[in-house]
Amino acid sequence: MNATEKCLVLKVGCFREADCWVRLLTPTRGIFNGFAFGGNRSRRRFVGCLDPLSHVLFTIGSNKTGTYTVLEEGTLLNNFSTVRKDPVRTGLAVNCIKFIEAIEIDPADAKPAYQLLLETLLMLEEGGGSSEFTPWLFRGKLAFDMGFKPDFLTCGSCGESVTSEGGYRFDVEKGQVACRTCLSTGKPLEGFARPISAGVLRALDWIEQSRPMDWLTVSMDNEVRRQAGQLIELFVAYHLGLSWEGGMYKKV
Ligand SMILES: [Zn+2]
């Protein structure tokens, strides 16, 4: 049975003379490989569709025995030509794609991952993004969208809202804020609790609520950016089991 679905093309490779394999991300299936037989020759069925970073409506079927996925034809929806032409934007897009691939998205998380990557590519196409913000905002936002959603503005223990006072800690493992009063009553937080300012908590809340288009106008105090970035990396490493080392994401 054939179905049509909107897909983001993550990678393309060729084998034999005319055949290609394509790594795709879709909102229902997550990441998978499909074969475009004759894709290199029959450009008519796949005009502009067999390039990484393309947004394509593919007709997807399978071979007779159902053992692998076959791409029958595609209609190009967006090729993000500006992202493709600008090496900085291409680099940011590839960084986000590598992260999505490293997480091993299962179909239950496919929808938010697809939506976030699509919106990020649209943002890069329109506004360019920034090396200082886009990569870690993407990582944090993906973790939040996959359901690891801390309440950054409320003490997880007494329920008081975060004010401008200091003395807060954030427990990366539980995803919870603790206020000074709760901390001073002597219930020690285990292991992962780190001191954090109200400003950084508000920045993290903003990131949690944001969409990629909002990132075009983001500005943060250097120190807030450094601390929020650090906390996001810890949060991602703990909850998604990944860290960034030497230009690659590694399972931790
Ligand atoms: Zn409290």
Coordinates of N, CA and C and ligand atoms in Angstrom, one line a residue:
M1 N 0.8 -1.2 0.0 CA 0.0 0.0 0.0 C 0.9 1.3 0.0
N2 N 0.5 2.2 -0.9 CA 1.3 3.4 -0.9 C 0.6 4.5 0.0
A3 N 1.5 5.3 0.5 CA 1.0 6.4 1.3 C 1.8 7.7 1.0
T4 N 1.2 8.8 1.1 CA 2.0 10.0 0.9 C 2.2 10.7 2.2
E5 N 3.4 11.2 2.4 CA 3.7 11.8 3.6 C 4.8 12.9 3.4
K6 N 4.7 14.0 4.2 CA 5.7 15.0 4.2 C 6.9 14.6 4.9
C7 N 8.1 14.8 4.3 CA 9.3 14.2 4.9 C 10.4 15.3 4.8
L8 N 11.3 15.2 5.8 CA 12.6 16.0 5.7 C 13.7 15.1 5.3
V9 N 14.4 15.4 4.3 CA 15.5 14.6 3.8 C 16.8 14.9 4.6
L10 N 17.3 13.9 5.3 CA 18.5 14.1 6.2 C 19.8 13.7 5.4
K11 N 19.7 12.7 4.7 CA 20.9 12.2 4.0 C 20.6 11.5 2.7
V12 N 21.4 11.5 1.7 CA 21.2 10.7 0.5 C 22.5 10.1 0.1
G13 N 22.4 8.8 -0.3 CA 23.5 8.1 -0.8 C 23.2 7.4 -2.1
C14 N 24.1 7.0 -2.9 CA 23.8 6.3 -4.2 C 24.5 5.0 -4.2
F15 N 23.9 4.0 -4.8 CA 24.5 2.7 -5.0 C 24.1 2.2 -6.4
R16 N 24.8 1.2 -6.8 CA 24.8 0.8 -8.2 C 24.8 2.0 -9.1
E17 N 24.2 2.0 -10.2 CA 24.5 3.2 -11.1 C 23.4 4.3 -10.9
A18 N 22.2 3.9 -10.7 CA 21.1 4.8 -10.8 C 20.3 4.9 -9.5
D19 N 20.6 4.0 -8.5 CA 19.7 3.9 -7.3 C 20.2 4.7 -6.2
C20 N 19.3 5.2 -5.3 CA 19.7 6.0 -4.2 C 19.0 5.5 -2.9
W21 N 19.6 5.7 -1.8 CA 18.9 5.5 -0.5 C 18.8 6.9 0.1
V22 N 17.7 7.1 0.8 CA 17.4 8.4 1.4 C 17.1 8.2 2.8
R23 N 17.7 9.0 3.7 CA 17.4 8.9 5.1 C 16.4 10.0 5.4
L24 N 15.2 9.7 5.9 CA 14.1 10.6 6.1 C 13.6 10.8 7.5
L25 N 13.1 11.9 7.8 CA 12.4 12.1 9.1 C 10.9 12.5 8.7
T26 N 10.0 11.8 9.3 CA 8.6 12.1 9.1 C 7.9 12.2 10.4
P27 N 6.7 12.9 10.4 CA 6.0 13.1 11.7 C 5.4 11.8 12.3
T28 N 5.2 10.8 11.4 CA 4.6 9.5 12.0 C 5.6 8.4 12.1
R29 N 6.6 8.4 11.3 CA 7.5 7.2 11.3 C 8.8 7.4 12.0
G30 N 9.2 8.7 12.2 CA 10.5 9.0 12.8 C 11.5 8.9 11.7
I31 N 12.7 8.4 12.0 CA 13.8 8.4 11.0 C 13.9 7.0 10.4
F32 N 13.9 6.9 9.1 CA 14.1 5.6 8.4 C 14.7 5.8 7.0
N33 N 15.2 4.7 6.4 CA 15.7 4.8 5.1 C 14.7 4.3 4.1
G34 N 14.7 5.0 2.9 CA 13.9 4.5 1.8 C 14.7 4.4 0.6
F35 N 14.4 3.6 -0.3 CA 15.1 3.4 -1.6 C 14.4 4.1 -2.7
A36 N 15.2 4.9 -3.5 CA 14.6 5.5 -4.7 C 15.3 4.8 -5.9
F37 N 14.6 3.8 -6.3 CA 15.3 3.0 -7.4 C 15.2 3.8 -8.7
G38 N 16.3 3.9 -9.4 CA 16.4 4.7 -10.6 C 16.4 6.2 -10.3
G39 N 16.5 6.6 -9.0 CA 16.4 8.0 -8.6 C 17.4 8.9 -9.3
N40 N 18.6 8.3 -9.6 CA 19.6 9.1 -10.3 C 19.3 9.4 -11.7
R41 N 18.5 8.5 -12.3 CA 18.3 8.6 -13.8 C 16.9 9.3 -14.0
S42 N 15.9 8.8 -13.2 CA 14.6 9.3 -13.5 C 14.3 10.5 -12.7
R43 N 15.0 11.6 -13.1 CA 14.8 12.9 -12.4 C 13.4 13.4 -12.4
R44 N 12.6 12.8 -13.3 CA 11.2 13.3 -13.4 C 10.4 13.0 -12.2
R45 N 10.6 11.7 -11.7 CA 9.8 11.3 -10.5 C 10.3 12.0 -9.2
F46 N 11.5 12.5 -9.3 CA 12.1 13.0 -8.0 C 12.7 14.4 -8.2
V47 N 12.1 15.3 -9.0 CA 12.7 16.6 -9.3 C 13.1 17.3 -8.1
G48 N 14.4 17.5 -7.9 CA 14.9 18.3 -6.7 C 14.7 17.7 -5.4
C49 N 14.3 16.4 -5.3 CA 13.9 15.8 -4.0 C 15.0 15.0 -3.4
L50 N 16.0 14.6 -4.1 CA 17.0 13.7 -3.6 C 18.2 14.5 -3.2
D51 N 18.0 15.6 -2.4 CA 19.1 16.3 -1.8 C 18.9 16.5 -0.3
P52 N 19.9 16.4 0.5 CA 19.7 16.6 1.9 C 19.2 18.0 2.1
L53 N 18.4 18.2 3.2 CA 17.8 19.5 3.6 C 16.6 19.8 2.7
S54 N 16.0 18.8 2.0 CA 14.8 19.1 1.2 C 13.6 18.7 2.1
H55 N 12.5 19.5 1.9 CA 11.2 19.2 2.4 C 10.4 18.6 1.3
V56 N 10.0 17.4 1.3 CA 9.4 16.7 0.2 C 8.1 15.9 0.6
L57 N 7.1 16.0 -0.3 CA 6.0 15.1 -0.2 C 6.3 13.8 -1.0
F58 N 6.6 12.7 -0.3 CA 6.9 11.5 -1.0 C 5.8 10.5 -1.0
T59 N 5.6 9.8 -2.1 CA 4.8 8.6 -2.1 C 5.6 7.4 -1.7
I60 N 5.2 6.8 -0.6 CA 6.0 5.8 0.0 C 5.3 4.4 -0.1
G61 N 6.0 3.4 -0.5 CA 5.5 2.1 -0.6 C 6.5 1.1 0.0
S62 N 6.4 -0.2 -0.4 CA 7.4 -1.1 0.0 C 7.6 -2.1 -1.1
N63 N 8.7 -2.9 -1.0 CA 8.9 -4.0 -2.0 C 7.8 -5.1 -1.8
K64 N 7.8 -6.1 -2.7 CA 6.7 -7.1 -2.7 C 6.6 -7.8 -1.4
T65 N 7.8 -8.1 -0.8 CA 7.7 -8.9 0.5 C 7.6 -8.0 1.7
G66 N 7.6 -6.7 1.5 CA 7.5 -5.8 2.6 C 8.7 -5.6 3.5
T67 N 9.8 -6.0 3.0 CA 11.0 -6.0 3.8 C 11.7 -4.6 3.8
Y68 N 11.5 -3.8 2.8 CA 12.1 -2.5 2.8 C 11.2 -1.4 2.2
T69 N 11.5 -0.2 2.5 CA 10.7 0.9 2.0 C 11.1 1.5 0.7
V70 N 10.2 1.7 -0.2 CA 10.5 2.2 -1.5 C 9.8 3.6 -1.7
L71 N 10.6 4.5 -2.2 CA 10.0 5.8 -2.5 C 9.6 5.8 -4.0
E72 N 8.3 6.0 -4.2 CA 7.8 5.9 -5.6 C 8.1 7.2 -6.4
E73 N 7.7 8.3 -5.8 CA 7.9 9.6 -6.4 C 7.8 10.7 -5.3
G74 N 8.3 11.9 -5.7 CA 8.3 13.0 -4.7 C 7.9 14.3 -5.3
T75 N 7.4 15.2 -4.5 CA 7.1 16.5 -4.9 C 7.8 17.5 -4.0
L76 N 8.7 18.3 -4.5 CA 9.5 19.2 -3.7 C 8.6 20.3 -3.1
L77 N 8.6 20.4 -1.8 CA 7.9 21.5 -1.1 C 8.8 22.7 -0.8
N78 N 10.0 22.4 -0.4 CA 10.9 23.5 -0.1 C 12.3 23.0 -0.2
N79 N 13.2 23.7 -0.8 CA 14.6 23.2 -0.8 C 15.6 24.1 0.0
F80 N 15.0 25.0 0.7 CA 15.8 25.9 1.6 C 17.0 26.3 0.9
S81 N 16.9 27.0 -0.3 CA 18.0 27.4 -1.1 C 19.0 28.3 -0.4
T82 N 18.5 29.2 0.4 CA 19.4 30.1 1.1 C 20.2 29.4 2.1
V83 N 19.6 28.5 2.9 CA 20.4 27.7 3.8 C 21.5 26.9 3.1
R84 N 21.1 26.4 2.0 CA 22.1 25.6 1.2 C 23.3 26.4 0.6
K85 N 23.0 27.6 0.3 CA 24.0 28.5 -0.3 C 25.0 29.0 0.7
D86 N 24.5 29.2 1.9 CA 25.3 29.9 2.9 C 25.9 28.8 3.9
P87 N 27.3 28.7 3.8 CA 27.9 27.6 4.6 C 27.6 27.7 6.1
V88 N 27.4 28.9 6.7 CA 27.1 29.1 8.1 C 25.8 28.5 8.4
R89 N 24.8 28.8 7.6 CA 23.4 28.3 7.8 C 23.4 26.8 7.6
T90 N 24.1 26.3 6.5 CA 24.2 24.9 6.3 C 24.8 24.2 7.5
G91 N 25.8 24.7 8.1 CA 26.5 24.2 9.3 C 25.5 24.1 10.4
L92 N 24.7 25.1 10.6 CA 23.7 25.1 11.7 C 22.7 24.0 11.5
A93 N 22.2 23.9 10.3 CA 21.2 22.9 9.9 C 21.8 21.5 10.1
V94 N 23.0 21.3 9.7 CA 23.6 19.9 9.8 C 23.8 19.6 11.3
N95 N 24.2 20.6 12.1 CA 24.4 20.4 13.5 C 23.1 19.9 14.2
C96 N 21.9 20.5 13.8 CA 20.6 20.1 14.4 C 20.3 18.7 13.9
I97 N 20.5 18.4 12.6 CA 20.2 17.1 12.1 C 21.0 16.0 12.7
K98 N 22.3 16.3 13.0 CA 23.2 15.3 13.6 C 22.7 15.0 15.0
F99 N 22.2 16.0 15.7 CA 21.6 15.8 17.0 C 20.4 14.9 17.0
I100 N 19.5 15.2 16.0 CA 18.3 14.4 15.9 C 18.6 12.9 15.6
E101 N 19.6 12.7 14.7 CA 20.0 11.4 14.4 C 20.6 10.6 15.6
A102 N 21.4 11.4 16.4 CA 22.0 10.8 17.5 C 21.1 10.3 18.6
I103 N 19.9 11.0 18.7 CA 18.9 10.6 19.8 C 18.2 9.3 19.5
E104 N 18.2 8.9 18.2 CA 17.4 7.7 17.9 C 15.9 7.9 18.2
I105 N 15.3 8.9 17.5 CA 13.9 9.2 17.8 C 13.0 8.0 17.5
D106 N 12.2 7.6 18.4 CA 11.2 6.6 18.1 C 9.9 7.2 17.6
P107 N 9.1 6.4 16.9 CA 7.9 7.0 16.3 C 7.0 7.9 17.2
A108 N 7.0 7.6 18.5 CA 6.2 8.3 19.4 C 6.7 9.8 19.5
D109 N 8.0 10.0 19.4 CA 8.5 11.3 19.5 C 8.8 12.0 18.1
A110 N 8.3 11.3 17.1 CA 8.6 11.8 15.7 C 8.0 13.1 15.4
K111 N 6.8 13.3 15.9 CA 6.0 14.5 15.5 C 6.7 15.8 16.0
P112 N 7.0 15.9 17.3 CA 7.7 17.1 17.8 C 9.1 17.3 17.2
A113 N 9.8 16.2 16.9 CA 11.1 16.3 16.3 C 11.1 16.9 14.9
Y114 N 10.1 16.3 14.1 CA 9.9 16.8 12.8 C 9.5 18.2 12.7
Q115 N 8.5 18.6 13.6 CA 8.0 19.9 13.6 C 9.1 20.9 14.0
L116 N 9.9 20.6 15.0 CA 11.0 21.5 15.4 C 12.0 21.7 14.4
L117 N 12.4 20.6 13.7 CA 13.5 20.7 12.7 C 12.9 21.5 11.5
L118 N 11.7 21.2 11.1 CA 11.1 22.0 10.0 C 11.1 23.5 10.3
E119 N 10.6 23.9 11.5 CA 10.5 25.3 11.9 C 11.9 25.9 12.0
T120 N 12.9 25.1 12.4 CA 14.3 25.6 12.5 C 14.8 25.9 11.1
L121 N 14.6 25.0 10.2 CA 15.0 25.2 8.8 C 14.4 26.5 8.2
L122 N 13.1 26.6 8.5 CA 12.4 27.8 8.0 C 13.0 29.1 8.6
M123 N 13.3 29.0 9.9 CA 14.0 30.2 10.6 C 15.3 30.5 10.0
L124 N 16.1 29.4 9.7 CA 17.4 29.6 9.1 C 17.3 30.2 7.7
E125 N 16.3 29.7 7.0 CA 16.1 30.2 5.6 C 15.7 31.7 5.7
E126 N 14.9 32.1 6.6 CA 14.4 33.5 6.7 C 15.4 34.4 7.3
G127 N 16.0 34.0 8.5 CA 16.7 35.0 9.2 C 18.2 34.6 9.5
G128 N 18.6 33.4 9.2 CA 20.0 33.1 9.3 C 20.4 32.4 10.6
G129 N 19.7 32.5 11.7 CA 20.1 31.9 12.9 C 21.4 32.4 13.4
S130 N 22.0 31.8 14.4 CA 23.2 32.3 15.0 C 24.0 31.1 15.6
S131 N 25.3 31.1 15.4 CA 26.1 30.0 15.9 C 26.1 30.1 17.5
E132 N 25.9 31.3 18.0 CA 25.9 31.4 19.5 C 24.6 30.8 20.1
F133 N 23.5 30.8 19.4 CA 22.3 30.4 20.0 C 21.7 29.1 19.4
T134 N 21.6 29.1 18.1 CA 20.8 28.1 17.4 C 21.0 26.6 17.9
P135 N 22.3 26.2 18.0 CA 22.5 24.8 18.3 C 22.0 24.4 19.7
W136 N 22.3 25.1 20.7 CA 21.9 24.7 22.1 C 20.4 25.0 22.3
L137 N 19.9 26.1 21.7 CA 18.4 26.3 21.9 C 17.7 25.1 21.2
F138 N 18.2 24.7 20.1 CA 17.5 23.5 19.4 C 17.6 22.3 20.3
R139 N 18.7 22.0 20.9 CA 18.8 20.8 21.7 C 17.9 20.9 23.0
G140 N 17.9 22.1 23.6 CA 17.0 22.2 24.8 C 15.6 22.1 24.4
K141 N 15.2 22.8 23.4 CA 13.8 22.8 22.9 C 13.3 21.4 22.5
L142 N 14.2 20.7 21.9 CA 13.8 19.3 21.5 C 13.6 18.4 22.8
A143 N 14.5 18.6 23.8 CA 14.3 17.8 25.0 C 12.9 18.2 25.6
F144 N 12.6 19.5 25.7 CA 11.4 20.0 26.3 C 10.2 19.4 25.5
D145 N 10.3 19.5 24.1 CA 9.2 19.1 23.3 C 8.9 17.6 23.3
M146 N 10.0 16.8 23.7 CA 9.8 15.4 23.8 C 9.2 15.0 25.2
G147 N 8.9 16.0 26.0 CA 8.1 15.7 27.2 C 8.9 15.9 28.5
F148 N 10.2 16.3 28.4 CA 11.0 16.6 29.6 C 10.8 18.1 29.9
K149 N 9.7 18.4 30.6 CA 9.3 19.8 30.7 C 9.3 20.3 32.1
P150 N 10.4 20.8 32.6 CA 10.4 21.3 34.0 C 9.6 22.6 34.1
D151 N 9.1 22.9 35.3 CA 8.5 24.2 35.6 C 9.6 25.0 36.2
F152 N 10.2 26.0 35.4 CA 11.3 26.8 35.8 C 10.9 27.9 36.7
L153 N 9.6 28.2 36.8 CA 9.2 29.4 37.5 C 8.6 29.1 38.9
T154 N 8.6 27.9 39.3 CA 7.9 27.5 40.5 C 8.8 26.6 41.3
C155 N 8.9 26.8 42.6 CA 9.6 25.8 43.5 C 8.9 24.5 43.5
G156 N 9.6 23.4 43.1 CA 9.0 22.1 43.0 C 8.6 21.5 44.4
S157 N 9.0 22.2 45.4 CA 8.8 21.6 46.7 C 7.6 22.3 47.4
C158 N 7.6 23.7 47.5 CA 6.6 24.4 48.2 C 5.6 25.1 47.2
G159 N 5.9 25.1 45.9 CA 5.0 25.7 45.0 C 5.0 27.2 44.9
E160 N 5.9 27.9 45.6 CA 6.0 29.3 45.5 C 6.6 29.7 44.1
S161 N 6.1 30.9 43.6 CA 6.7 31.3 42.3 C 8.1 31.9 42.5
V162 N 8.9 31.8 41.5 CA 10.3 32.3 41.5 C 10.2 33.8 41.5
T163 N 10.8 34.5 42.4 CA 10.9 36.0 42.5 C 12.3 36.4 42.0
S164 N 12.6 37.6 42.3 CA 13.9 38.1 41.9 C 15.0 37.8 43.0
E165 N 14.6 37.2 44.1 CA 15.5 36.8 45.1 C 16.5 35.7 44.6
G166 N 17.6 35.6 45.3 CA 18.6 34.6 44.9 C 18.3 33.3 45.7
G167 N 19.4 32.4 45.6 CA 19.4 31.2 46.5 C 18.7 30.0 45.9
Y168 N 18.3 30.1 44.6 CA 17.6 28.9 44.0 C 18.6 27.8 43.6
R169 N 18.2 26.6 43.6 CA 18.9 25.5 43.0 C 18.0 24.8 42.0
F170 N 18.7 24.2 41.0 CA 17.9 23.4 40.0 C 18.4 22.0 40.0
D171 N 17.5 21.0 40.2 CA 17.9 19.6 40.2 C 17.7 19.1 38.8
V172 N 18.8 18.8 38.2 CA 18.8 18.4 36.8 C 18.1 17.0 36.6
E173 N 18.3 16.2 37.6 CA 17.7 14.8 37.5 C 16.2 14.8 37.6
K174 N 15.7 15.6 38.6 CA 14.2 15.7 38.8 C 13.6 16.7 37.9
G175 N 14.4 17.6 37.3 CA 13.9 18.7 36.6 C 13.1 19.7 37.5
Q176 N 13.6 20.0 38.7 CA 12.8 20.8 39.6 C 13.7 21.9 40.2
V177 N 13.0 23.0 40.4 CA 13.6 24.2 41.1 C 13.3 24.0 42.6
A178 N 14.3 24.4 43.4 CA 14.1 24.5 44.9 C 14.4 25.9 45.4
C179 N 13.6 26.5 46.2 CA 13.8 27.8 46.7 C 14.6 27.8 48.0
R180 N 15.1 29.0 48.4 CA 16.0 29.1 49.5 C 15.3 28.6 50.8
T181 N 14.0 28.9 51.0 CA 13.3 28.5 52.2 C 13.3 26.9 52.2
C182 N 12.9 26.3 51.1 CA 12.9 24.8 51.1 C 14.3 24.3 51.3
L183 N 15.3 24.9 50.7 CA 16.7 24.4 50.9 C 17.2 24.6 52.3
S184 N 16.7 25.7 53.0 CA 17.2 25.9 54.4 C 16.5 25.0 55.4
T185 N 15.4 24.4 55.1 CA 14.7 23.6 56.0 C 15.4 22.2 56.1
G186 N 16.5 22.1 55.4 CA 17.5 21.0 55.7 C 17.2 19.8 54.9
K187 N 16.1 19.7 54.1 CA 16.0 18.5 53.2 C 17.0 18.6 52.1
P188 N 18.1 17.9 52.3 CA 19.2 18.1 51.3 C 18.7 17.5 49.9
L189 N 19.0 18.2 48.8 CA 18.7 17.7 47.5 C 19.9 16.8 47.1
E190 N 19.6 15.8 46.4 CA 20.6 14.8 46.1 C 21.4 15.3 44.8
G191 N 22.6 14.9 44.8 CA 23.5 14.9 43.6 C 23.5 16.1 42.7
F192 N 22.4 16.2 41.9 CA 22.5 17.0 40.7 C 22.1 18.5 40.9
A193 N 21.7 18.9 42.1 CA 21.2 20.3 42.3 C 22.3 21.3 42.1
R194 N 22.1 22.3 41.3 CA 23.1 23.3 41.0 C 22.5 24.7 41.3
P195 N 23.3 25.6 41.9 CA 22.9 26.9 42.1 C 22.5 27.6 40.8
I196 N 21.4 28.4 40.9 CA 20.9 29.0 39.6 C 20.2 30.3 40.0
S197 N 20.4 31.3 39.1 CA 19.8 32.6 39.4 C 18.4 32.7 38.8
A198 N 17.6 33.7 39.4 CA 16.2 33.8 38.9 C 16.3 34.2 37.4
G199 N 17.3 35.0 37.0 CA 17.4 35.5 35.6 C 17.6 34.3 34.7
V200 N 18.4 33.3 35.1 CA 18.7 32.1 34.2 C 17.4 31.3 34.2
L201 N 16.7 31.2 35.3 CA 15.4 30.4 35.3 C 14.4 31.0 34.4
R202 N 14.4 32.4 34.3 CA 13.4 33.0 33.4 C 13.9 32.8 32.0
A203 N 15.2 32.8 31.7 CA 15.7 32.5 30.3 C 15.3 31.1 29.9
L204 N 15.4 30.2 30.8 CA 15.1 28.8 30.5 C 13.6 28.6 30.2
D205 N 12.8 29.3 31.0 CA 11.3 29.3 30.8 C 11.0 29.9 29.4
W206 N 11.7 31.0 29.1 CA 11.5 31.6 27.7 C 11.8 30.6 26.6
I207 N 12.9 29.9 26.8 CA 13.3 28.9 25.8 C 12.3 27.8 25.7
E208 N 11.8 27.3 26.8 CA 10.8 26.3 26.8 C 9.5 26.7 26.1
Q209 N 9.1 27.9 26.2 CA 7.9 28.4 25.6 C 8.1 28.9 24.1
S210 N 9.4 29.0 23.7 CA 9.7 29.7 22.4 C 9.4 28.7 21.2
R211 N 9.3 29.3 20.0 CA 9.4 28.5 18.8 C 10.6 29.1 18.0
P212 N 11.2 28.3 17.1 CA 12.4 28.7 16.4 C 12.4 30.1 15.9
M213 N 11.2 30.6 15.3 CA 11.1 31.9 14.8 C 11.5 33.0 15.9
D214 N 11.1 32.7 17.1 CA 11.4 33.6 18.2 C 12.9 33.8 18.4
W215 N 13.7 32.8 18.0 CA 15.1 32.8 18.3 C 15.8 33.8 17.5
L216 N 15.2 34.3 16.4 CA 15.8 35.3 15.6 C 16.0 36.6 16.3
T217 N 15.2 36.9 17.3 CA 15.3 38.2 18.0 C 15.8 38.1 19.4
V218 N 16.3 36.9 19.8 CA 16.7 36.6 21.2 C 17.9 37.4 21.5
S219 N 17.9 38.0 22.7 CA 19.2 38.6 23.2 C 19.3 38.2 24.7
M220 N 20.5 37.9 25.1 CA 20.7 37.5 26.5 C 22.0 38.0 27.0
D221 N 22.0 38.5 28.2 CA 23.2 38.9 28.9 C 24.2 37.7 28.8
N222 N 25.5 38.0 28.5 CA 26.5 37.0 28.3 C 26.5 35.9 29.4
E223 N 26.4 36.4 30.7 CA 26.5 35.4 31.8 C 25.3 34.5 31.8
V224 N 24.1 35.1 31.6 CA 22.8 34.4 31.5 C 22.9 33.3 30.4
R225 N 23.4 33.7 29.3 CA 23.5 32.8 28.1 C 24.5 31.6 28.5
R226 N 25.6 32.0 29.1 CA 26.6 30.9 29.5 C 25.9 29.9 30.5
Q227 N 25.3 30.4 31.5 CA 24.7 29.5 32.5 C 23.5 28.7 32.0
A228 N 22.7 29.4 31.2 CA 21.5 28.7 30.6 C 22.0 27.6 29.7
G229 N 23.0 27.9 28.9 CA 23.5 27.0 27.9 C 24.1 25.8 28.6
Q230 N 24.8 26.0 29.7 CA 25.4 25.0 30.5 C 24.4 24.0 31.1
L231 N 23.3 24.7 31.6 CA 22.3 23.9 32.2 C 21.5 23.0 31.2
I232 N 21.3 23.6 30.0 CA 20.6 22.8 29.0 C 21.5 21.6 28.6
E233 N 22.8 21.8 28.5 CA 23.6 20.7 28.1 C 23.6 19.6 29.1
L234 N 23.6 20.0 30.4 CA 23.5 19.0 31.5 C 22.2 18.2 31.4
F235 N 21.1 19.0 31.2 CA 19.7 18.5 31.2 C 19.6 17.5 30.0
V236 N 20.1 17.9 28.8 CA 20.1 17.0 27.6 C 20.9 15.8 27.9
A237 N 22.1 16.0 28.4 CA 23.0 14.8 28.6 C 22.3 13.8 29.6
Y238 N 21.6 14.3 30.6 CA 21.0 13.4 31.6 C 19.7 12.8 31.0
H239 N 18.8 13.6 30.4 CA 17.5 13.0 30.0 C 17.6 12.4 28.6
L240 N 18.4 12.8 27.7 CA 18.4 12.2 26.4 C 19.7 11.3 26.3
G241 N 20.5 11.3 27.3 CA 21.7 10.4 27.2 C 22.7 10.8 26.2
L242 N 23.0 12.1 25.9 CA 23.9 12.5 24.9 C 24.8 13.6 25.3
S243 N 26.0 13.7 24.8 CA 26.8 14.9 25.0 C 27.5 15.2 23.7
W244 N 28.0 16.4 23.6 CA 28.7 16.9 22.4 C 30.2 16.9 22.7
E245 N 30.9 16.1 21.9 CA 32.3 16.0 22.1 C 33.1 15.9 20.8
G246 N 34.0 16.8 20.6 CA 34.8 16.8 19.5 C 34.1 16.8 18.2
G247 N 33.0 17.6 18.0 CA 32.3 17.7 16.8 C 31.3 16.6 16.5
M248 N 31.0 15.8 17.5 CA 30.0 14.7 17.4 C 29.2 14.5 18.6
Y249 N 28.0 14.1 18.5 CA 27.2 13.7 19.7 C 27.6 12.3 20.1
K250 N 27.8 12.1 21.4 CA 28.1 10.8 21.8 C 27.0 10.3 22.9
K251 N 26.7 9.1 22.8 CA 25.8 8.5 23.9 C 26.6 8.5 25.2
V252 N 26.0 9.0 26.3 CA 26.8 9.0 27.5 C 26.1 8.0 28.5
Ligands
ZN1 ZN 10.2 26.2 48.0

